[in-house]
Amino acid sequence: MQMNFVVKNDVLVVRVTGELDHHTAVQIRERIDCRVSDDGVMRLILDLSGLTFMDSSGIGVLIGRYKLMRSLGGTLAIVSGNVNVDKMLDLSGIRKLMGVYGKLDEAMKAV
C-alpha cells in the first residue's frame, strides 16, 4: 500500500495504491486524518483508482472520512475507475452517500 498526498486549490487529494483491507485500513485512516487536520482542508478527494483490492474495512475507512469531513463542514469525493472497487462501492451503497467519479478532474469540479 502506498499513499500520495497533494494539496491542489485547497483540496487535499489522497491517492491510495495497492490494497485497502483490514491490514492497511488503520494506517490509511490515521494518515488521512492527520493530513486533514494538519493542512486544515475542508475538501478531500480520495483517489482509489490505483487500488488492486478493497474489502469491507476499506468501506469503513471511506464512511469514517465522510463523517469526519461532514463534521468539519467539508466535503469528500471518491475517484474510482477500477471495476473491482466500483463493485464494492455499489454493493455498500457508498454512491448514495458521496460523489464517486471516474476521473480526478471530475471530482475536483464537484468538491
Coordinates of C-alpha atoms in Angstrom, one line a residue:
M1 CA 0.0 0.0 0.0
Q2 CA 1.3 3.5 -0.9
M3 CA -0.3 6.9 -0.3
N4 CA 0.5 10.2 -2.0
F5 CA -0.8 13.5 -0.7
V6 CA -1.2 16.6 -2.8
V7 CA -3.0 19.9 -2.0
K8 CA -4.4 21.5 -5.1
N9 CA -6.6 24.7 -4.8
D10 CA -7.3 24.0 -1.1
V11 CA -8.3 20.4 -1.9
L12 CA -6.4 17.5 -0.3
V13 CA -6.0 14.8 -2.9
V14 CA -5.0 11.4 -1.4
R15 CA -4.0 8.7 -3.9
V16 CA -4.0 5.2 -2.5
T17 CA -2.4 2.4 -4.4
G18 CA -2.2 -1.3 -3.6
E19 CA -4.6 -2.9 -1.2
L20 CA -7.1 -1.3 1.2
D21 CA -8.0 -4.1 3.6
H22 CA -8.0 -4.9 7.3
H23 CA -4.2 -4.9 7.2
T24 CA -3.9 -1.4 5.9
A25 CA -7.1 0.4 7.0
V26 CA -5.9 1.7 10.3
Q27 CA -2.7 3.2 8.9
I28 CA -4.6 4.8 6.0
R29 CA -7.2 6.2 8.3
E30 CA -4.7 7.7 10.7
R31 CA -2.5 9.2 7.9
I32 CA -5.5 10.8 6.2
D33 CA -6.9 12.2 9.4
C34 CA -3.6 13.7 10.4
R35 CA -3.2 15.4 7.0
V36 CA -6.8 16.8 7.1
S37 CA -6.0 18.3 10.5
D38 CA -2.5 19.5 9.7
D39 CA -3.5 21.0 6.4
G40 CA -6.8 22.5 7.6
V41 CA -8.6 21.5 4.4
M42 CA -12.3 21.4 4.0
R43 CA -12.4 19.4 0.8
L44 CA -11.0 15.9 0.4
I45 CA -10.7 13.7 -2.6
L46 CA -9.8 10.0 -2.1
D47 CA -8.3 8.7 -5.4
L48 CA -8.8 4.9 -5.3
S49 CA -8.1 4.3 -9.0
G50 CA -4.7 2.7 -8.1
L51 CA -6.2 0.1 -5.7
T52 CA -5.9 -3.5 -6.6
F53 CA -8.2 -4.7 -3.8
M54 CA -10.6 -3.3 -1.3
D55 CA -12.6 -5.1 1.4
S56 CA -15.2 -4.0 3.9
S57 CA -12.5 -2.4 6.0
G58 CA -11.9 -0.1 3.1
I59 CA -15.6 0.8 3.1
G60 CA -15.3 1.6 6.8
V61 CA -12.4 4.0 6.0
L62 CA -14.5 5.8 3.4
I63 CA -17.5 6.2 5.7
G64 CA -15.3 7.4 8.5
R65 CA -13.6 10.0 6.3
Y66 CA -17.1 11.1 5.0
K67 CA -18.3 11.6 8.6
L68 CA -15.1 13.4 9.5
M69 CA -15.4 15.9 6.6
R70 CA -19.1 16.4 7.3
S71 CA -18.3 17.2 11.0
L72 CA -15.8 19.8 9.8
G73 CA -18.4 21.3 7.4
G74 CA -16.4 20.0 4.5
T75 CA -16.9 17.7 1.5
L76 CA -15.5 14.4 0.3
A77 CA -15.4 12.9 -3.2
I78 CA -14.1 9.5 -4.4
V79 CA -12.3 8.7 -7.6
S80 CA -12.6 5.1 -8.6
G81 CA -12.2 4.0 -12.2
N82 CA -11.5 0.4 -11.1
V83 CA -14.1 -2.3 -11.8
N84 CA -13.4 -4.2 -8.5
V85 CA -13.6 -1.1 -6.4
D86 CA -16.7 0.0 -8.2
K87 CA -18.4 -3.2 -7.3
M88 CA -17.6 -2.7 -3.6
L89 CA -18.9 0.9 -3.8
D90 CA -22.1 -0.3 -5.4
L91 CA -22.7 -3.1 -3.0
S92 CA -22.1 -1.0 0.0
G93 CA -24.3 1.9 -1.0
I94 CA -21.4 4.4 -0.9
R95 CA -22.6 6.1 -4.1
K96 CA -25.8 7.2 -2.2
L97 CA -23.7 9.0 0.4
M98 CA -21.0 10.7 -1.5
G99 CA -19.9 11.5 -5.0
V100 CA -18.0 8.9 -6.9
Y101 CA -16.2 9.9 -10.1
G102 CA -14.3 8.2 -12.8
K103 CA -11.6 10.8 -13.1
L104 CA -9.8 13.2 -10.8
D105 CA -10.7 16.3 -12.8
E106 CA -14.4 15.4 -12.4
A107 CA -14.0 15.1 -8.6
M108 CA -12.1 18.4 -8.5
K109 CA -15.0 20.2 -10.1
A110 CA -17.5 18.5 -7.8
V111 CA -15.9 19.5 -4.5

